[in-house]
Coordinates of C-alpha atoms in Angstrom, one line a residue:
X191 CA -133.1 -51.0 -62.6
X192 CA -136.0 -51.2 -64.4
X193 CA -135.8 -52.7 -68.0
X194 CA -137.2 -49.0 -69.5
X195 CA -134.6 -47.4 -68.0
X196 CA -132.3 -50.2 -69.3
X197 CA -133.4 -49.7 -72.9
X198 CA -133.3 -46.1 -73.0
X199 CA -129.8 -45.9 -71.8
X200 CA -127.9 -46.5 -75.4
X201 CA -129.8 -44.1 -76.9
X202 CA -129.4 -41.6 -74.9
X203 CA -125.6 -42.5 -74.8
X204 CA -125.4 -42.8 -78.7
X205 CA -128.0 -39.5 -79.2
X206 CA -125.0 -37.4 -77.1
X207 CA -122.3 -39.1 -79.7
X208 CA -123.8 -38.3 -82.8
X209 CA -124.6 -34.5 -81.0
X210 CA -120.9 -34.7 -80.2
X211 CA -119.2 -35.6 -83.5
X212 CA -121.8 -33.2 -85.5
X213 CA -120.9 -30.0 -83.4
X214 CA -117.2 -30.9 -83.1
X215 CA -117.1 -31.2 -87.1
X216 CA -119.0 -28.2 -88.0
X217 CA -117.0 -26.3 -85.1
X218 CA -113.5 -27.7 -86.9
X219 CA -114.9 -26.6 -90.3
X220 CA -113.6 -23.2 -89.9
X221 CA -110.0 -24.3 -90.0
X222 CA -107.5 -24.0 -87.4
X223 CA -107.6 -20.9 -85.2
X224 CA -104.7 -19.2 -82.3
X225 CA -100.5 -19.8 -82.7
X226 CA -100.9 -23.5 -80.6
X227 CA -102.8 -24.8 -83.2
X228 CA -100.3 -24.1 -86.2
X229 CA -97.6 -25.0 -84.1
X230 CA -99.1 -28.6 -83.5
X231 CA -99.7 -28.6 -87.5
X232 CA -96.7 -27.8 -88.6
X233 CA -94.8 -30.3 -86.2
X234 CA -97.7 -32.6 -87.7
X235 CA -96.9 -31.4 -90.9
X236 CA -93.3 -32.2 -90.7
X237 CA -93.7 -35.6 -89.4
X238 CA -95.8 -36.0 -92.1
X239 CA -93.3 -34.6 -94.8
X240 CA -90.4 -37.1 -93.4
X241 CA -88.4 -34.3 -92.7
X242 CA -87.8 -35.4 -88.9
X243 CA -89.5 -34.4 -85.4
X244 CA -88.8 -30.6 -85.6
X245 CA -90.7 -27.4 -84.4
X246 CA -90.5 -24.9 -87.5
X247 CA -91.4 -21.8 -85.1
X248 CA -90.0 -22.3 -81.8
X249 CA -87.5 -19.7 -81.0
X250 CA -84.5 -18.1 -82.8
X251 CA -82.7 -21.6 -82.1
X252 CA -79.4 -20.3 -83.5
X253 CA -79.2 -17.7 -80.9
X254 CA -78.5 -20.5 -78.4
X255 CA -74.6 -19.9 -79.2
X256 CA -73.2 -18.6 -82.3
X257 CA -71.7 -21.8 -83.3
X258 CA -75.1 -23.8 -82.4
X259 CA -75.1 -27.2 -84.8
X260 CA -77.3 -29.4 -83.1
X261 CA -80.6 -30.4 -83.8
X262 CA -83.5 -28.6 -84.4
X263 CA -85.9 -28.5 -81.0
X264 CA -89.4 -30.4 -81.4
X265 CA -91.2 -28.2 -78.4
X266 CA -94.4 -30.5 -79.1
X267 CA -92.3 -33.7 -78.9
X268 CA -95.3 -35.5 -76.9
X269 CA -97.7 -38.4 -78.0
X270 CA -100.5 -35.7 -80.3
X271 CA -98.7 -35.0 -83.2
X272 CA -97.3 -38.5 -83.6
X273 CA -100.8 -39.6 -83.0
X274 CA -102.3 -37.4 -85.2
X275 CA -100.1 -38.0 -88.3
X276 CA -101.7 -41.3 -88.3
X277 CA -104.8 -40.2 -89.2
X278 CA -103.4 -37.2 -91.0
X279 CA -101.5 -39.6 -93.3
X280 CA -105.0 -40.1 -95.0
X281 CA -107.2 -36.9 -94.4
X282 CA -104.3 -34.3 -93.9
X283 CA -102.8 -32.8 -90.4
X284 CA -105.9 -30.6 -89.6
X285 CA -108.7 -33.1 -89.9
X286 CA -106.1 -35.7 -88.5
X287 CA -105.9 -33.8 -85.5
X288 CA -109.6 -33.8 -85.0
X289 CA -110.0 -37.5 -85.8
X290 CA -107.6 -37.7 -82.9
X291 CA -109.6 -35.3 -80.6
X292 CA -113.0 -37.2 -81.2
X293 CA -111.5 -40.7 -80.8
X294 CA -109.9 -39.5 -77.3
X295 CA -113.4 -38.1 -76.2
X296 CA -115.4 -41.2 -77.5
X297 CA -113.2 -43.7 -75.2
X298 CA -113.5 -41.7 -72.4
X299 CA -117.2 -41.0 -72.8
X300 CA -117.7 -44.8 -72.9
X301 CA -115.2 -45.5 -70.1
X302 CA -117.1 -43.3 -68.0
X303 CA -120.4 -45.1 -68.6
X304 CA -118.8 -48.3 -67.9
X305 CA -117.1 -47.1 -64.4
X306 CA -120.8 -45.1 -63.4
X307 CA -122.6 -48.2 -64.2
X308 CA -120.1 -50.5 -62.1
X309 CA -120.7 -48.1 -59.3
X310 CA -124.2 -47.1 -59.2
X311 CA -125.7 -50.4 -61.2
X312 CA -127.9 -47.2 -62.8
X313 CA -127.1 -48.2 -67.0
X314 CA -129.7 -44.9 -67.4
X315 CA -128.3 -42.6 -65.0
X316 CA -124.4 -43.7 -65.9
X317 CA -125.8 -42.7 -70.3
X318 CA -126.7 -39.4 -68.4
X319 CA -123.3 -38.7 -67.2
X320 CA -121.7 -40.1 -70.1
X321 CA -123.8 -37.6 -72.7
X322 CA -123.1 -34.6 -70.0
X323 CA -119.6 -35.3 -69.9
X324 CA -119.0 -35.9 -73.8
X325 CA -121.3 -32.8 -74.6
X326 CA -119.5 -30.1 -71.9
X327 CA -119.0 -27.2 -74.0
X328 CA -115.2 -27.3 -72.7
X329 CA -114.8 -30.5 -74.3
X330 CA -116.3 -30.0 -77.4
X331 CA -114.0 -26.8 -77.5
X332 CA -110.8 -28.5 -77.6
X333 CA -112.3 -31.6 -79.6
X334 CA -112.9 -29.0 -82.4
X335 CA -109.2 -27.4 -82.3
X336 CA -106.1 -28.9 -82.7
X337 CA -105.0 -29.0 -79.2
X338 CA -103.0 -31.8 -77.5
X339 CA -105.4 -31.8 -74.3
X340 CA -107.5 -34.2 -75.8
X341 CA -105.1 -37.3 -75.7
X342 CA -105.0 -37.6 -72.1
X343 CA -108.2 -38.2 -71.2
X344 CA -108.4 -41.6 -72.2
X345 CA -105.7 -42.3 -70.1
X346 CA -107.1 -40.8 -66.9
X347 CA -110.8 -42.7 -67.6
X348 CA -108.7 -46.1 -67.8
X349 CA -107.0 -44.8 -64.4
X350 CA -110.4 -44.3 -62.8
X351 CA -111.6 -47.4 -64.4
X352 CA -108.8 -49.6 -62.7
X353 CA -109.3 -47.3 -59.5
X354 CA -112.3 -48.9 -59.0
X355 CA -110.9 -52.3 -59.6
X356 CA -108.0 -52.1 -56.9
X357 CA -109.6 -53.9 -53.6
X358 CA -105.8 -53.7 -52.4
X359 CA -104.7 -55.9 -55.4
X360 CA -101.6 -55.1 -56.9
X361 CA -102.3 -55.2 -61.1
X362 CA -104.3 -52.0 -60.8
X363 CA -101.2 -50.1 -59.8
X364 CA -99.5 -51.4 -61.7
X365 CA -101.7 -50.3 -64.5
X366 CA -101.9 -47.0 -63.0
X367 CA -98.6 -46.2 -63.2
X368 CA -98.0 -47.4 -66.9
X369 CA -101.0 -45.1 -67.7
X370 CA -99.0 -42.3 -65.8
X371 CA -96.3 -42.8 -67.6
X372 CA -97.9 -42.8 -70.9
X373 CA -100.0 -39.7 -69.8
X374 CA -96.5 -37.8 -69.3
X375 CA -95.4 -38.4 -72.4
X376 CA -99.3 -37.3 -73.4
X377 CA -99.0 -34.1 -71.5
X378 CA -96.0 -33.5 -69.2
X379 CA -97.7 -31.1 -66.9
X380 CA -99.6 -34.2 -65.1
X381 CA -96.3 -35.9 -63.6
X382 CA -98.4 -34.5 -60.9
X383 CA -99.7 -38.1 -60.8
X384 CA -96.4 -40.1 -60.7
X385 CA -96.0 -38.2 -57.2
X386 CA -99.5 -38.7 -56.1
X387 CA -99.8 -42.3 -57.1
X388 CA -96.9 -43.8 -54.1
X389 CA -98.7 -41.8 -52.0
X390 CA -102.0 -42.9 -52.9
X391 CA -100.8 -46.5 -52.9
X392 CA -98.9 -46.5 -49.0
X393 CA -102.5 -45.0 -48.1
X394 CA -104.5 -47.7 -49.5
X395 CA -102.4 -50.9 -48.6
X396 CA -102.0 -49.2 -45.1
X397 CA -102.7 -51.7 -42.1
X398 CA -105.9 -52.8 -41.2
X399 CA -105.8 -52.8 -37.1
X400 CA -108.7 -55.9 -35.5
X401 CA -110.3 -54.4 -32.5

């Protein structure tokens, strides 16, 4: 690597950021848009309030039985609204929401430099993928609407960054599945991992046969 290609890496990578947070902010400024994203409010919302983890527009929950008493359901019971009322404890559910979304996208943009550049030794080309992945207009869609998508991608980045590291060593599976389980509880429509992952590791630590 060359040292101009060194040196023109981080601004390329922090050009894409500032791009990123600009368009995601004036895409959020128009408020929340489709039924999703007042559902994830108003569970953020109630978190907020202290009145319990609850979805306020679910489904006609009393027609379960007539003599339903249990608990209200929380539909979006999963790690984004909890996540978000952190934020939104300070600037309100919407733009906590966001905060959330650009956060997510940030670690994984910088994850993904640091698992091109262990690969390819390229600092330049691994900014370049970086800024294309952190500026893909799918991305900067959901970062800019209150949608729970966002909070697994940090997850799968640190799963590709200990991929890399696993050399038939035990820790990155480890880590691995921890980060599956997390992502789960994320988004449960990726259990697809926790079933991939055994299968992935029997292939991996398969034996070696010495001609």
């Amino acid at each position: 690597m060359t040292p101009s290609a060194k040196s023109s890496a981080l601004p390329i990578l922090a050009a894409a950021i500032v791009a990123y947070v600009g368009l995601t902010l004036f895409g959020a400024d128009n408020g929340p848009r489709g039924a999703d994203q007042f559902w994830y409010l108003a569970d953020i919302t109630a978190l907020l309030d202290g009145r319990g983890a609850y979805s306020s527009v679910v489904f006609p929950y009393t027609l379960l039985t007539e003599s339903f008493s249990g608990p209200r359901p929380f539909i979006h019971n999963i790690l984004y609204p909890y996540a978000s009322a952190l934020p939104g404890a300070f600037v309100g559910p919407f733009a906590g929401a966001i905060t959330v979304n650009i956060v997510s996208h940030l670690i994984a943009a910088i994850l993904l430099y640091v698992i091109a550049t262990r690969l390819t030794q390229d600092r330049l080309f691994s900014a370049l993928i970086a800024a294309i992945y952190i500026l893909f207009p799918l991305n900067s869609w959901i970062s800019m609407n209150a949608l729970a998508e966002s909070t697994t991608v940090p997850f799968i980045a640190l799963m590709g960054l200990a991929t890399i590291s696993i050399e038939r060593r035990l820790w990155p599976w480890l880590a691995c599945a921890v980060l599956t389980g997390v992502m789960i509880f994320a988004r449960p429509s990726v259990a697809v991992f926790a079933v991939l992952l055994p299968f992935a590791y029997l292939v991996s630590n398969r034996p070696i046969s010495v001609r």
